[in-house]
Amino acid sequence: MTTLRLPGLIDVHVHLREPGGEHKEDLTSGTAAALAGGVTTVLDMPNNYPPVTGSSTLESKRRAAAGKALCDVGFYVGATATNAAEAAGLAGQAAGLKIYLDETYGPLRIQDPSAPAGHGLAALLGHFSTWPADRPIAVHAEGLSMAIAIGLARTFGRKLHVCHVSLASEIALIRAAKRSGARVSCEVTPHHLFLTEDDERRLGALGQMKPALASAADMAALWDNLDVVDCIATDHAPHTLAEKQGDSPPPGVPGLETMLPLLLTAVAQGRLTQARLVELAYQAPRRIFGLAAQADTWLDIDPDARYSLGSRELHTRCGWTPFEGMSVQGRLRRVVLRGETVFEDGRIAARPGSGRPIVPAAPGRNAQNAGSAGP
Ligand code: DOR
Ligand code: ZN
Ligand code: ZN
């Protein structure tokens, strides 16, 4: 059997749901899912209950992670209408600032639609003028909101990271923005690369998330413009089956455990090179978010194994996947984190505390504890 060795992947967009949503996922179950998917660092989003918008909520997440996480975890701080100064003061402990410009799950949309005109803009000006210029501002900004975020980043000379680009028009905008010199990076999700609105019709609520699955032409545009895509990130957003099958299903799908096999399948099919996979899911995330290398950390993969994705094998608490039944090629055999085997042949061997809360260094400076860049 040939073994392919890759660095531990970095997923810059996950929702671990702790605090407030532990019945969907918590720091331990979510980081178990990460390891089972070959991800040894995750950056966790702030749309919790309560949301992470200040030093006490950020500090309590970091403390919880130190005791419970199985892989390394960095934390975003969330933008509200009134917290620009406090958020900026936390930039040294946060993965980045997260701004929700559009309606989605959670309490953090920056503009309350019932607020007076100009209210949301004033909040955005506060954040874009106060957040440190060398740390990323990540945005949930679809369609026209994306153009607004890019315009603000240009106006204030800020570093923008656009989450989950899903449309042909959006990837065209990012290409043009990059060409014009904007400091903008972007991510796409596996679900927008491998599923379309036809799958949403088939899957019902299990195929619903924000941004929604798009047309086959949009999906093709993401593949055709992969050269402008910086990262692949899962937007792992677990909700229980009961919630998804209820009257008002929340948007979001899990993705940590299915990203690597899907991408390895694309490599086997010649749609992606192995070097590009490593760039998208390891090197670019490190560069954009200023993350130190994890010493003695790697993945061992059987690139020839063929199987079907299924919920039986999952470690995420939500216990389902929108990719159920999809045929893939490439199976993760072993994950080594800092010299310790933390996952092997379907079994988690890490203990709570194997993972660490991380403090990213400013890009360009030497990251703290930087070791070798892995294999
Ligand atoms: O589908 C989504 N679910 N999109 C988001 O932006 C948030 C996420 C969640 O937290 O469930
Ligand atoms: Zn989002
Ligand atoms: Zn998200």
Short mmCIF file of C-alpha atoms and ligand atoms in Angstrom, two decimals:
data_model
loop_
_atom_site.label_atom_id
_atom_site.label_comp_id
_atom_site.label_asym_id
_atom_site.label_seq_id
_atom_site.Cartn_x
_atom_site.Cartn_y
_atom_site.Cartn_z
CA MET A 1 0.00 0.00 0.00
CA THR A 2 1.34 3.45 -0.83
CA THR A 3 1.06 6.01 1.92
CA LEU A 4 0.65 9.68 1.19
CA ARG A 5 1.91 12.01 3.91
CA LEU A 6 0.46 15.52 4.23
CA PRO A 7 0.65 18.24 6.89
CA GLY A 8 -2.18 18.48 9.42
CA LEU A 9 -4.84 20.62 7.71
CA ILE A 10 -6.10 23.99 8.94
CA ASP A 11 -9.81 24.79 8.70
CA VAL A 12 -10.26 28.53 9.11
CA HIS A 13 -14.08 28.38 9.41
CA VAL A 14 -15.84 26.11 11.91
CA HIS A 15 -18.67 26.44 14.43
CA LEU A 16 -17.89 24.34 17.50
CA ARG A 17 -21.12 25.56 19.20
CA GLU A 18 -19.71 25.94 22.71
CA PRO A 19 -21.10 27.79 24.61
CA GLY A 20 -24.83 27.60 24.15
CA GLY A 21 -25.18 24.87 21.52
CA GLU A 22 -23.48 21.88 23.11
CA HIS A 23 -26.35 19.60 22.13
CA LYS A 24 -25.25 20.18 18.50
CA GLU A 25 -21.46 20.02 19.09
CA ASP A 26 -18.95 20.98 21.77
CA LEU A 27 -15.24 21.62 21.90
CA THR A 28 -14.44 17.92 22.32
CA SER A 29 -16.87 16.43 19.78
CA GLY A 30 -16.07 19.13 17.21
CA THR A 31 -12.33 18.73 17.53
CA ALA A 32 -12.75 14.92 17.38
CA ALA A 33 -14.53 15.46 14.06
CA ALA A 34 -11.64 17.70 13.00
CA LEU A 35 -9.01 15.02 13.71
CA ALA A 36 -11.13 12.38 11.97
CA GLY A 37 -11.05 14.70 8.95
CA GLY A 38 -7.29 15.31 9.05
CA VAL A 39 -7.69 18.82 10.47
CA THR A 40 -5.29 19.60 13.32
CA THR A 41 -6.12 23.32 13.66
CA VAL A 42 -9.55 24.94 13.52
CA LEU A 43 -10.58 28.57 13.76
CA ASP A 44 -13.87 28.78 15.63
CA MET A 45 -16.61 31.31 14.84
CA PRO A 46 -18.13 33.67 17.45
CA ASN A 47 -21.88 33.26 16.76
CA ASN A 48 -22.49 31.44 20.03
CA TYR A 49 -25.04 31.99 22.79
CA PRO A 50 -23.76 34.26 24.27
CA PRO A 51 -21.73 35.51 21.29
CA VAL A 52 -17.99 36.04 21.65
CA THR A 53 -17.76 39.81 21.50
CA GLY A 54 -15.55 40.82 24.44
CA SER A 55 -12.76 39.74 26.73
CA SER A 56 -14.83 37.66 29.15
CA THR A 57 -16.52 35.53 26.47
CA LEU A 58 -13.26 35.11 24.54
CA GLU A 59 -11.33 34.19 27.68
CA SER A 60 -13.89 31.63 28.78
CA LYS A 61 -13.76 29.95 25.36
CA ARG A 62 -9.98 29.84 25.53
CA ARG A 63 -10.09 28.32 29.03
CA ALA A 64 -12.65 25.71 27.96
CA ALA A 65 -10.51 24.79 24.94
CA ALA A 66 -7.41 24.29 27.10
CA GLY A 67 -9.25 21.54 28.99
CA LYS A 68 -11.42 20.02 26.27
CA ALA A 69 -10.01 20.45 22.77
CA LEU A 70 -8.43 17.51 20.94
CA CYS A 71 -6.85 19.66 18.20
CA ASP A 72 -5.59 23.25 18.28
CA VAL A 73 -8.26 25.95 18.22
CA GLY A 74 -8.12 29.66 17.47
CA PHE A 75 -11.11 31.94 18.13
CA TYR A 76 -12.66 34.81 16.21
CA VAL A 77 -14.12 37.77 18.03
CA GLY A 78 -17.50 38.94 16.68
CA ALA A 79 -18.43 42.48 15.65
CA THR A 80 -21.47 44.19 17.15
CA ALA A 81 -22.85 47.70 16.61
CA THR A 82 -21.00 48.96 19.69
CA ASN A 83 -17.85 46.87 20.34
CA ALA A 84 -15.28 48.22 17.82
CA ALA A 85 -12.83 49.41 20.49
CA GLU A 86 -13.12 46.35 22.72
CA ALA A 87 -12.83 43.95 19.76
CA ALA A 88 -9.72 45.75 18.47
CA GLY A 89 -8.18 45.46 21.92
CA LEU A 90 -8.53 41.68 21.65
CA ALA A 91 -6.88 41.39 18.22
CA GLY A 92 -3.72 39.87 19.71
CA GLN A 93 -5.68 36.97 21.19
CA ALA A 94 -8.13 36.38 18.35
CA ALA A 95 -7.86 34.58 15.02
CA GLY A 96 -9.53 37.59 13.43
CA LEU A 97 -12.61 39.81 13.60
CA LYS A 98 -15.80 38.28 12.20
CA ILE A 99 -18.48 40.54 10.77
CA TYR A 100 -21.86 39.20 9.67
CA LEU A 101 -23.29 41.56 7.07
CA ASP A 102 -26.15 39.26 6.09
CA GLU A 103 -28.86 37.24 7.79
CA THR A 104 -27.74 33.80 8.99
CA TYR A 105 -27.77 31.61 12.10
CA GLY A 106 -26.90 33.27 15.40
CA PRO A 107 -27.16 36.64 17.12
CA LEU A 108 -24.41 38.59 15.34
CA ARG A 109 -25.79 40.33 12.25
CA ILE A 110 -24.22 43.79 12.31
CA GLN A 111 -27.21 45.65 10.93
CA ASP A 112 -30.54 45.17 12.61
CA PRO A 113 -32.95 45.65 9.67
CA SER A 114 -35.33 47.58 11.94
CA ALA A 115 -32.60 50.04 13.02
CA PRO A 116 -32.51 53.57 11.60
CA ALA A 117 -30.78 54.06 8.24
CA GLY A 118 -27.04 54.54 8.64
CA HIS A 119 -26.88 52.55 11.88
CA GLY A 120 -25.22 49.53 10.24
CA LEU A 121 -22.86 51.71 8.23
CA ALA A 122 -21.73 53.57 11.35
CA ALA A 123 -20.94 50.23 13.01
CA LEU A 124 -18.97 49.06 9.97
CA LEU A 125 -16.98 52.30 9.84
CA GLY A 126 -16.12 51.84 13.50
CA HIS A 127 -14.75 48.34 12.96
CA PHE A 128 -12.92 48.99 9.68
CA SER A 129 -11.22 52.06 11.12
CA THR A 130 -10.29 50.52 14.49
CA TRP A 131 -9.37 46.86 13.91
CA PRO A 132 -5.56 46.53 13.41
CA ALA A 133 -4.56 46.72 9.74
CA ASP A 134 -2.32 43.63 9.91
CA ARG A 135 -4.97 41.24 11.26
CA PRO A 136 -7.74 39.74 9.10
CA ILE A 137 -11.36 40.87 9.11
CA ALA A 138 -13.46 37.87 8.04
CA VAL A 139 -16.88 38.59 6.60
CA HIS A 140 -20.09 36.74 5.94
CA ALA A 141 -21.01 39.00 3.04
CA GLU A 142 -23.05 37.68 0.13
CA GLY A 143 -23.58 39.41 -3.22
CA LEU A 144 -23.79 43.20 -2.86
CA SER A 145 -22.65 42.98 0.77
CA MET A 146 -19.40 41.48 -0.48
CA ALA A 147 -18.80 44.54 -2.67
CA ILE A 148 -19.46 46.76 0.35
CA ALA A 149 -16.97 44.83 2.50
CA ILE A 150 -14.30 44.99 -0.20
CA GLY A 151 -14.89 48.72 -0.65
CA LEU A 152 -14.51 49.34 3.09
CA ALA A 153 -11.35 47.23 3.26
CA ARG A 154 -9.87 49.31 0.43
CA THR A 155 -10.98 52.60 1.95
CA PHE A 156 -9.46 51.83 5.32
CA GLY A 157 -6.49 49.73 4.13
CA ARG A 158 -7.65 46.65 6.03
CA LYS A 159 -6.97 42.97 5.37
CA LEU A 160 -10.22 41.28 4.36
CA HIS A 161 -10.99 37.55 4.31
CA VAL A 162 -14.20 36.73 2.46
CA CYS A 163 -15.91 33.61 3.79
CA HIS A 164 -17.67 30.95 1.68
CA VAL A 165 -17.72 32.50 -1.81
CA SER A 166 -20.45 30.65 -3.70
CA LEU A 167 -21.44 32.55 -6.87
CA ALA A 168 -19.84 33.14 -10.26
CA SER A 169 -20.39 36.91 -9.82
CA GLU A 170 -18.70 36.83 -6.40
CA ILE A 171 -15.60 35.01 -7.59
CA ALA A 172 -15.41 37.46 -10.52
CA LEU A 173 -15.55 40.36 -8.03
CA ILE A 174 -12.75 38.84 -5.94
CA ARG A 175 -10.58 38.34 -9.01
CA ALA A 176 -11.09 41.99 -9.98
CA ALA A 177 -10.48 43.21 -6.41
CA LYS A 178 -7.22 41.24 -6.18
CA ARG A 179 -6.12 42.48 -9.58
CA SER A 180 -6.73 46.06 -8.44
CA GLY A 181 -4.48 45.56 -5.42
CA ALA A 182 -7.02 45.06 -2.63
CA ARG A 183 -5.73 43.07 0.35
CA VAL A 184 -8.40 40.44 0.02
CA SER A 185 -8.33 36.67 0.49
CA CYS A 186 -11.21 34.23 0.19
CA GLU A 187 -12.35 30.73 0.98
CA VAL A 188 -14.76 28.30 -0.67
CA THR A 189 -16.49 25.41 1.07
CA PRO A 190 -16.56 21.78 -0.03
CA HIS A 191 -20.37 21.93 -0.16
CA HIS A 192 -20.28 24.74 -2.72
CA LEU A 193 -17.63 22.84 -4.70
CA PHE A 194 -19.41 19.48 -4.70
CA LEU A 195 -23.18 20.17 -4.35
CA THR A 196 -25.68 22.37 -6.21
CA GLU A 197 -29.26 23.56 -5.83
CA ASP A 198 -30.35 20.23 -7.36
CA ASP A 199 -28.86 18.55 -4.29
CA GLU A 200 -30.77 20.97 -2.07
CA ARG A 201 -34.00 19.83 -3.75
CA ARG A 202 -33.03 16.22 -3.02
CA LEU A 203 -31.78 16.82 0.53
CA GLY A 204 -34.34 19.33 1.79
CA ALA A 205 -33.22 21.03 5.00
CA LEU A 206 -30.10 18.84 5.13
CA GLY A 207 -28.97 20.72 2.02
CA GLN A 208 -29.73 24.19 3.38
CA MET A 209 -27.09 26.59 4.58
CA LYS A 210 -26.09 30.24 4.11
CA PRO A 211 -24.94 31.00 1.48
CA ALA A 212 -27.35 28.54 -0.17
CA LEU A 213 -26.22 25.91 -2.65
CA ALA A 214 -26.05 27.56 -6.05
CA SER A 215 -26.44 26.58 -9.71
CA ALA A 216 -24.24 24.13 -11.62
CA ALA A 217 -22.83 27.17 -13.48
CA ASP A 218 -21.87 28.82 -10.18
CA MET A 219 -20.21 25.61 -9.00
CA ALA A 220 -18.31 25.34 -12.29
CA ALA A 221 -17.17 28.97 -11.90
CA LEU A 222 -15.62 28.15 -8.51
CA TRP A 223 -13.64 25.28 -10.05
CA ASP A 224 -12.69 27.36 -13.11
CA ASN A 225 -11.43 30.20 -10.88
CA LEU A 226 -9.69 28.11 -8.26
CA ASP A 227 -6.55 30.15 -8.93
CA VAL A 228 -8.14 33.13 -7.12
CA VAL A 229 -9.32 31.00 -4.20
CA ASP A 230 -6.98 31.15 -1.20
CA CYS A 231 -8.44 28.55 1.17
CA ILE A 232 -10.87 25.70 1.30
CA ALA A 233 -12.73 25.88 4.60
CA THR A 234 -15.65 23.75 5.72
CA ASP A 235 -18.02 26.20 7.46
CA HIS A 236 -18.71 23.14 9.67
CA ALA A 237 -22.08 24.22 11.07
CA PRO A 238 -23.69 21.28 12.88
CA HIS A 239 -27.37 21.26 13.84
CA THR A 240 -29.20 18.18 15.11
CA LEU A 241 -31.34 16.06 12.80
CA ALA A 242 -34.38 16.95 14.90
CA GLU A 243 -33.68 20.66 14.40
CA LYS A 244 -33.13 20.19 10.67
CA GLN A 245 -36.32 18.16 10.35
CA GLY A 246 -38.36 20.58 12.47
CA ASP A 247 -40.60 23.47 11.46
CA SER A 248 -37.93 26.16 11.04
CA PRO A 249 -34.68 24.35 10.23
CA PRO A 250 -31.58 26.41 11.01
CA PRO A 251 -29.12 26.86 8.11
CA GLY A 252 -25.84 24.96 8.22
CA VAL A 253 -24.22 21.60 7.48
CA PRO A 254 -21.32 19.70 9.06
CA GLY A 255 -18.18 19.33 6.95
CA LEU A 256 -15.04 18.62 8.97
CA GLU A 257 -14.98 14.88 8.31
CA THR A 258 -15.81 14.96 4.63
CA MET A 259 -13.54 17.73 3.28
CA LEU A 260 -10.35 15.66 2.95
CA PRO A 261 -11.87 12.63 1.20
CA LEU A 262 -13.72 14.93 -1.21
CA LEU A 263 -10.53 16.85 -2.02
CA LEU A 264 -8.48 13.64 -2.34
CA THR A 265 -11.10 12.39 -4.79
CA ALA A 266 -10.68 15.58 -6.82
CA VAL A 267 -6.91 14.93 -6.80
CA ALA A 268 -7.47 11.31 -7.97
CA GLN A 269 -9.69 12.64 -10.77
CA GLY A 270 -7.12 15.20 -11.87
CA ARG A 271 -9.30 18.21 -10.93
CA LEU A 272 -6.84 19.42 -8.28
CA THR A 273 -3.17 18.79 -7.69
CA GLN A 274 -1.89 17.51 -4.38
CA ALA A 275 0.33 20.59 -4.07
CA ARG A 276 -2.69 22.85 -4.55
CA LEU A 277 -4.66 20.92 -1.92
CA VAL A 278 -1.84 21.58 0.59
CA GLU A 279 -1.72 25.25 -0.42
CA LEU A 280 -5.50 25.67 0.00
CA ALA A 281 -5.92 23.80 3.28
CA TYR A 282 -2.60 24.41 5.01
CA GLN A 283 -0.16 26.97 3.60
CA ALA A 284 -2.56 29.79 2.75
CA PRO A 285 -4.44 29.48 6.08
CA ARG A 286 -1.11 29.75 7.93
CA ARG A 287 -0.07 32.76 5.91
CA ILE A 288 -3.36 34.66 6.07
CA PHE A 289 -4.00 34.10 9.77
CA GLY A 290 -0.36 34.11 10.94
CA LEU A 291 -0.41 30.60 12.40
CA ALA A 292 2.67 28.84 13.77
CA ALA A 293 3.57 25.42 12.37
CA GLN A 294 2.71 22.45 14.59
CA ALA A 295 5.94 20.52 15.11
CA ASP A 296 5.93 16.76 14.35
CA THR A 297 2.39 16.88 12.99
CA TRP A 298 1.21 15.02 9.89
CA LEU A 299 -1.42 12.84 8.20
CA ASP A 300 -0.93 9.37 6.73
CA ILE A 301 -3.37 8.64 3.92
CA ASP A 302 -4.17 5.64 1.74
CA PRO A 303 -4.73 7.43 -1.58
CA ASP A 304 -6.17 4.34 -3.30
CA ALA A 305 -8.89 3.30 -0.83
CA ARG A 306 -12.40 3.69 -2.29
CA TYR A 307 -15.50 3.91 -0.12
CA SER A 308 -18.75 5.80 0.38
CA LEU A 309 -19.19 8.67 2.80
CA GLY A 310 -21.71 7.84 5.49
CA SER A 311 -23.01 9.10 8.80
CA ARG A 312 -22.12 5.86 10.64
CA GLU A 313 -18.44 6.75 10.72
CA LEU A 314 -18.84 10.33 11.91
CA HIS A 315 -17.63 11.82 15.18
CA THR A 316 -19.57 15.08 14.98
CA ARG A 317 -22.37 15.10 17.55
CA CYS A 318 -24.94 15.98 14.91
CA GLY A 319 -24.42 12.57 13.30
CA TRP A 320 -25.36 13.29 9.68
CA THR A 321 -23.75 14.59 6.48
CA PRO A 322 -25.12 16.14 3.29
CA PHE A 323 -22.58 13.99 1.41
CA GLU A 324 -24.18 10.69 2.54
CA GLY A 325 -23.53 7.94 -0.02
CA MET A 326 -21.02 9.86 -2.14
CA SER A 327 -18.22 7.68 -3.55
CA VAL A 328 -14.75 8.90 -2.68
CA GLN A 329 -11.16 7.81 -3.15
CA GLY A 330 -8.53 8.40 -0.45
CA ARG A 331 -8.81 7.42 3.21
CA LEU A 332 -7.18 9.04 6.21
CA ARG A 333 -5.37 6.34 8.21
CA ARG A 334 -3.49 8.18 10.90
CA VAL A 335 -3.08 11.65 12.37
CA VAL A 336 0.00 12.55 14.41
CA LEU A 337 -0.16 15.75 16.47
CA ARG A 338 3.07 16.90 18.11
CA GLY A 339 4.49 13.40 17.90
CA GLU A 340 1.42 11.65 19.37
CA THR A 341 -0.97 9.47 17.36
CA VAL A 342 -4.33 11.17 17.89
CA PHE A 343 -6.40 9.31 15.28
CA GLU A 344 -5.91 5.89 13.74
CA ASP A 345 -8.16 3.74 11.54
CA GLY A 346 -11.40 5.40 12.49
CA ARG A 347 -10.64 5.72 16.21
CA ILE A 348 -9.82 8.89 18.15
CA ALA A 349 -6.77 8.38 20.36
CA ALA A 350 -6.41 11.99 21.56
CA ARG A 351 -7.40 13.06 25.06
CA PRO A 352 -9.09 16.30 26.03
CA GLY A 353 -6.22 18.74 26.32
CA SER A 354 -4.26 17.24 23.37
CA GLY A 355 -5.30 20.41 21.57
CA ARG A 356 -4.31 23.92 22.58
CA PRO A 357 -5.89 27.31 22.30
CA ILE A 358 -3.73 29.27 19.89
CA VAL A 359 -2.70 32.89 19.71
CA PRO A 360 -1.87 33.76 16.14
CA ALA A 361 1.15 35.95 15.48
CA ALA A 362 0.82 38.93 13.17
CA PRO A 363 1.56 37.84 9.59
CA GLY A 364 5.09 38.71 8.57
CA ARG A 365 6.42 38.36 12.09
CA ASN A 366 7.79 35.05 13.28
CA ALA A 367 4.95 33.08 14.81
CA GLN A 368 5.55 32.00 18.40
CA ASN A 369 6.61 28.40 18.91
CA ALA A 370 7.14 28.02 15.17
CA GLY A 371 8.60 24.61 14.50
CA SER A 372 9.25 22.85 11.23
CA ALA A 373 6.59 23.24 8.59
CA GLY A 374 5.71 19.55 8.90
CA PRO A 375 6.61 16.86 6.40
O1 DOR B 1 -25.37 28.05 7.12
C1 DOR B 1 -24.79 28.70 7.97
N1 DOR B 1 -24.73 28.26 9.24
N2 DOR B 1 -24.19 29.85 7.64
C2 DOR B 1 -23.68 30.66 8.56
O2 DOR B 1 -23.19 31.71 8.21
C3 DOR B 1 -23.77 30.32 10.00
C4 DOR B 1 -23.86 28.87 10.15
C5 DOR B 1 -24.20 28.42 11.55
O3 DOR B 1 -23.59 28.91 12.50
O4 DOR B 1 -25.06 27.54 11.68
ZN ZN B 2 -21.24 32.57 7.14
ZN ZN B 3 -19.97 29.94 9.26
#
